[in-house]
Coordinates of C-alpha atoms and ligand atoms in Angstrom, one line a residue:
M1 CA 0.0 0.0 0.0
T2 CA 1.4 3.3 -1.0
K3 CA 2.2 5.6 1.9
V4 CA 0.8 9.1 1.6
I5 CA 2.4 11.9 3.6
D6 CA 1.0 15.4 4.4
P7 CA 3.7 18.1 4.5
R8 CA 4.3 20.1 7.7
L9 CA 4.2 23.9 7.5
V10 CA 7.4 25.6 8.4
K11 CA 8.4 29.3 8.6
I12 CA 11.7 29.9 7.0
S13 CA 14.2 32.6 8.0
T14 CA 13.3 35.0 5.3
R15 CA 12.6 38.7 5.8
T16 CA 9.1 38.0 4.7
E17 CA 6.6 35.7 6.5
V18 CA 6.2 32.8 4.1
N19 CA 5.1 29.3 4.9
I20 CA 6.9 26.4 3.3
K21 CA 5.4 23.0 2.9
R22 CA 8.0 20.5 4.0
S23 CA 7.7 16.9 3.0
L24 CA 11.3 15.8 3.8
P25 CA 12.6 15.2 6.4
H26 CA 9.4 14.1 8.0
A27 CA 8.4 12.0 11.0
A28 CA 7.0 9.5 8.6
L29 CA 9.9 9.5 6.1
K30 CA 13.5 10.6 6.5
R31 CA 14.6 10.4 2.8
I32 CA 14.2 9.0 -0.7
G33 CA 17.5 7.8 -1.9
A34 CA 19.9 10.6 -1.2
W35 CA 17.1 13.2 -1.4
V36 CA 17.0 14.3 2.2
F37 CA 15.1 17.6 2.0
L38 CA 12.0 18.8 0.1
D39 CA 10.5 22.2 0.5
H40 CA 7.5 23.3 -1.6
F41 CA 7.1 27.1 -1.7
G42 CA 3.9 28.8 -3.0
P43 CA 2.2 29.3 -5.3
T44 CA 2.0 32.8 -3.7
V45 CA 1.4 36.2 -5.0
Q46 CA 4.5 38.3 -4.7
V47 CA 3.9 41.2 -2.4
D48 CA 7.4 41.9 -1.3
G49 CA 8.7 38.6 -2.6
M50 CA 11.1 36.1 -1.1
V51 CA 14.4 37.4 0.3
V52 CA 16.8 35.0 2.0
A53 CA 20.1 36.6 3.1
A54 CA 23.4 34.8 2.9
H55 CA 23.5 31.5 4.7
P56 CA 25.8 28.5 4.5
H57 CA 25.6 24.9 3.4
S58 CA 27.9 21.9 3.7
G59 CA 27.8 18.2 2.9
L60 CA 25.0 18.5 0.4
Q61 CA 23.8 19.7 -3.0
T62 CA 20.9 22.2 -3.3
V63 CA 18.4 21.8 -6.2
T64 CA 16.1 24.7 -7.1
W65 CA 13.3 24.0 -9.5
P66 CA 10.8 26.8 -10.1
F67 CA 7.3 26.3 -11.6
A68 CA 6.6 30.1 -11.8
G69 CA 8.5 33.3 -10.9
V70 CA 12.1 34.4 -11.2
V71 CA 14.7 34.1 -8.5
D72 CA 18.2 35.7 -8.4
H73 CA 20.8 33.3 -6.9
R74 CA 24.2 34.6 -5.6
D75 CA 26.9 32.5 -4.0
S76 CA 30.4 32.6 -2.6
V77 CA 31.9 30.8 -5.6
G78 CA 31.0 34.0 -7.6
S79 CA 27.8 32.9 -9.2
S80 CA 25.1 35.4 -10.1
Q81 CA 22.3 33.6 -11.8
V82 CA 18.6 34.3 -12.5
I83 CA 16.5 31.2 -12.7
R84 CA 13.0 30.7 -14.2
A85 CA 10.5 27.9 -14.6
G86 CA 11.8 24.8 -16.3
Q87 CA 15.4 25.6 -15.3
L88 CA 17.7 24.0 -12.7
N89 CA 20.1 25.6 -10.3
L90 CA 22.4 23.0 -8.7
M91 CA 24.8 24.1 -6.0
T92 CA 27.3 21.6 -4.7
A93 CA 28.1 22.8 -1.2
G94 CA 30.9 20.3 -0.6
R95 CA 32.8 21.4 2.5
G96 CA 31.3 24.8 2.6
V97 CA 29.5 27.5 0.6
A98 CA 27.3 30.5 1.2
H99 CA 24.4 31.8 -0.9
S100 CA 21.5 34.2 -1.0
E101 CA 18.2 34.2 -2.9
K102 CA 16.0 37.1 -3.9
S103 CA 12.8 36.8 -6.0
Q104 CA 12.5 39.3 -8.9
P105 CA 9.4 41.4 -9.4
V106 CA 8.5 39.6 -12.7
G107 CA 5.0 38.1 -13.1
D108 CA 2.7 37.8 -10.1
Q109 CA 3.4 34.3 -8.8
L110 CA 6.3 32.6 -7.1
H111 CA 6.2 28.8 -7.0
A112 CA 9.1 26.4 -6.6
V113 CA 10.5 23.3 -4.9
Q114 CA 13.9 23.3 -3.3
L115 CA 15.6 20.0 -2.5
W116 CA 18.8 18.8 -0.9
I117 CA 20.8 15.8 -1.9
A118 CA 23.1 14.3 0.7
L119 CA 26.7 13.9 -0.6
P120 CA 28.2 10.5 0.1
D121 CA 31.1 10.5 2.5
L122 CA 33.8 10.3 -0.2
E123 CA 32.4 13.4 -1.9
R124 CA 31.2 15.6 0.9
N125 CA 34.5 17.5 1.4
R126 CA 34.9 18.5 -2.3
D127 CA 35.2 22.1 -3.3
A128 CA 32.0 24.1 -3.7
S129 CA 30.6 24.6 -7.2
F130 CA 27.5 25.9 -9.0
E131 CA 25.8 25.0 -12.2
H132 CA 22.8 26.4 -14.0
F133 CA 20.9 24.4 -16.7
G134 CA 18.5 26.3 -18.9
D135 CA 17.5 23.5 -21.3
L136 CA 16.8 20.1 -19.8
P137 CA 15.7 16.9 -21.6
M138 CA 12.0 16.3 -22.1
L139 CA 10.4 12.9 -22.3
E140 CA 7.0 12.1 -23.7
L141 CA 5.3 8.9 -22.6
G142 CA 1.9 9.0 -24.3
S143 CA 0.1 12.0 -22.9
L144 CA 2.6 12.4 -20.0
T145 CA 5.4 14.8 -20.4
A146 CA 8.4 14.7 -18.1
R147 CA 11.2 17.2 -17.7
I148 CA 14.3 15.4 -16.3
F149 CA 16.3 17.7 -14.0
I150 CA 18.4 15.0 -12.2
G151 CA 19.3 11.5 -13.4
E152 CA 17.7 9.5 -16.2
L153 CA 14.3 8.3 -17.2
N154 CA 13.6 6.1 -20.3
G155 CA 16.7 7.3 -22.0
A156 CA 16.3 11.0 -21.3
R157 CA 19.2 12.1 -19.1
S158 CA 19.9 15.3 -17.3
P159 CA 23.5 16.7 -17.7
A160 CA 23.5 17.8 -14.0
R161 CA 26.2 16.0 -11.9
V162 CA 25.2 14.1 -8.8
F163 CA 27.1 11.6 -6.8
S164 CA 24.6 8.8 -6.1
P165 CA 22.0 7.1 -8.3
L166 CA 19.0 9.5 -8.3
L167 CA 16.1 10.7 -10.4
G168 CA 14.3 14.1 -10.3
A169 CA 11.6 14.9 -12.9
E170 CA 8.7 17.3 -13.3
L171 CA 5.6 15.4 -14.6
R172 CA 2.6 16.8 -16.4
L173 CA -0.4 14.8 -17.3
S174 CA -3.9 15.7 -18.5
T175 CA -7.0 14.4 -16.8
G176 CA -8.6 11.4 -18.3
A177 CA -5.4 9.9 -19.8
P178 CA -3.7 7.5 -17.4
E179 CA -0.1 6.7 -18.2
T180 CA 2.6 4.3 -16.8
V181 CA 6.1 5.3 -15.9
P182 CA 8.8 2.5 -15.6
L183 CA 10.5 2.3 -12.2
R184 CA 13.6 0.5 -11.0
P185 CA 12.5 -2.2 -8.6
D186 CA 15.5 -1.7 -6.2
W187 CA 14.9 2.0 -5.9
E188 CA 12.5 4.0 -3.6
Y189 CA 10.3 6.8 -5.1
G190 CA 8.2 9.7 -4.0
L191 CA 5.7 11.6 -6.0
L192 CA 4.8 15.1 -4.8
V193 CA 1.5 16.4 -6.2
V194 CA 2.0 20.1 -6.9
R195 CA -1.3 20.8 -8.6
G196 CA -4.3 18.7 -9.4
S197 CA -4.8 15.4 -7.8
A198 CA -3.8 11.9 -8.8
L199 CA -4.3 8.2 -8.5
V200 CA -0.8 6.8 -7.9
N201 CA -0.9 3.0 -8.2
G202 CA -4.5 3.1 -7.2
T203 CA -4.1 5.4 -4.2
L204 CA -5.6 8.9 -4.2
V205 CA -3.0 11.7 -3.6
S206 CA -4.2 15.3 -3.1
P207 CA -2.4 18.5 -3.8
D208 CA 0.7 19.0 -1.5
Q209 CA 0.8 15.3 -0.5
L210 CA 3.7 13.0 -1.2
A211 CA 3.1 9.4 -2.2
Y212 CA 6.0 7.2 -1.1
L213 CA 6.9 3.8 -2.8
E214 CA 9.4 1.7 -0.9
P215 CA 12.1 -0.4 -2.6
G216 CA 10.5 -3.4 -4.3
E217 CA 7.0 -2.0 -4.0
A218 CA 6.3 -1.4 -7.6
R219 CA 7.9 -1.9 -11.0
Q220 CA 5.9 0.9 -12.5
L221 CA 4.1 4.1 -11.6
E222 CA 0.5 4.0 -12.7
L223 CA -0.6 7.6 -12.8
E224 CA -3.9 9.2 -13.5
A225 CA -4.9 12.8 -13.1
T226 CA -8.3 12.8 -11.3
G227 CA -8.9 16.5 -10.4
S228 CA -10.4 19.2 -12.5
D229 CA -6.9 20.6 -13.1
D230 CA -4.3 18.8 -15.1
L231 CA -1.7 17.1 -12.9
L232 CA 1.7 18.8 -12.1
A233 CA 3.9 16.6 -10.0
V234 CA 7.6 16.0 -9.1
L235 CA 8.9 12.4 -9.2
L236 CA 11.9 11.7 -7.0
G237 CA 13.7 8.4 -6.9
G238 CA 16.9 6.9 -5.7
E239 CA 18.9 3.9 -4.6
P240 CA 18.4 3.7 -0.8
F241 CA 21.2 5.8 0.7
A242 CA 23.2 3.6 3.0
E243 CA 25.0 6.1 5.1
Q244 CA 23.8 7.6 8.4
I245 CA 23.9 11.4 8.5
V246 CA 23.4 14.2 11.0
M247 CA 21.3 17.0 9.6
W248 CA 20.9 20.3 11.4
W249 CA 20.0 23.7 10.1
N250 CA 21.8 24.0 6.7
F251 CA 24.5 21.4 7.4
I252 CA 24.8 17.7 6.8
G253 CA 27.6 15.9 8.7
R254 CA 28.3 12.6 10.2
T255 CA 28.7 13.5 13.9
A256 CA 27.3 16.0 16.3
E257 CA 30.8 17.4 16.9
E258 CA 31.1 18.2 13.3
I259 CA 27.8 20.1 13.2
V260 CA 28.8 22.0 16.3
E261 CA 32.1 23.0 14.6
M262 CA 30.4 24.0 11.3
R263 CA 28.0 26.2 13.3
E264 CA 30.9 27.9 15.1
L265 CA 32.8 28.4 11.9
W266 CA 29.9 30.1 10.1
N267 CA 29.0 32.3 13.0
A268 CA 32.7 33.3 13.2
R269 CA 32.6 34.2 9.5
D270 CA 35.2 31.6 8.7
P271 CA 36.6 31.8 5.1
R272 CA 35.7 28.2 4.4
F273 CA 32.2 29.5 3.5
G274 CA 33.4 32.4 1.4
E275 CA 31.8 35.8 0.8
V276 CA 28.5 36.5 -1.0
I277 CA 28.3 39.7 -2.9
D278 CA 24.6 40.5 -3.4
E279 CA 21.9 43.2 -3.2
V280 CA 20.3 41.6 -0.2
G281 CA 23.1 42.4 2.3
G282 CA 23.7 40.9 5.7
W283 CA 23.9 37.2 6.7
I284 CA 21.8 34.8 8.7
P285 CA 23.5 33.6 11.9
A286 CA 23.1 29.9 12.8
P287 CA 20.5 29.5 15.6
D288 CA 21.3 28.0 19.0
L289 CA 21.9 24.2 19.0
P290 CA 19.1 22.1 20.5
N291 CA 19.6 20.9 24.1
A292 CA 19.3 17.2 23.0
T293 CA 22.3 15.6 21.4
L294 CA 22.1 15.6 17.6
R295 CA 21.9 12.0 16.4
A296 CA 22.8 10.3 13.1
R297 CA 19.8 8.8 11.3
Ligands
MN301 MN1 20.0 27.6 1.0

């Protein structure tokens, strides 16, 4: 039976009060392959937009995938990149990077997902890097169209570099035309319904919900759009990620001590994270650590 997860609402540290719908990590599901974080932002009308001042990451890659709106990305490896719907920003934090985000007053809506990919132990201390992809492969399976932003599906392969076996694709399907997507039986998968509603292998999934398929559960995704709107969804997949990680704030490490050190380095403005030159100004200090010991999971 397919597990269906409701997101939790989270306020992010922006200068505007915006709710994020977070599906990963979640009490009911810690990750899908190396996908360890899934935030769904909007759709929202831009009043004063989304502004996130400079903050660090380490031990992960960030994936930004907009459905609507325009966001300006700046980072400490010198990138200055505007991103639009259908485009991918992939930032490899490695041992440390800092970045800021600012939505641009173009159009009236802002709608995106942001994901994190845990870097395997052998790759997590690499130098930071950033890539933008403006033109990603499209796959048509009958009436279903898929835009592949990470990994490969039915021969359509994203050029974006990741470090473990993964899939990330935007799916669009009209109502009344069910389609089947082949899956790898040894992988796990999640389908986030962004707009419309869907029957996923016979289970009804409503907007903002994530359907999770565990390894071995299904050889194919049987998908049918059942709402009045056409279906817009994000399909994530991956080989189960075998390593235990410690995830806190914007960092992924392997031990609590490492996280404590990263927090101190960022708050001391250590050069490991570099400098961000942007129009936002300022930086977000790491919050206090929790009283409980951070544990690997
Ligand atoms: Mn970030």
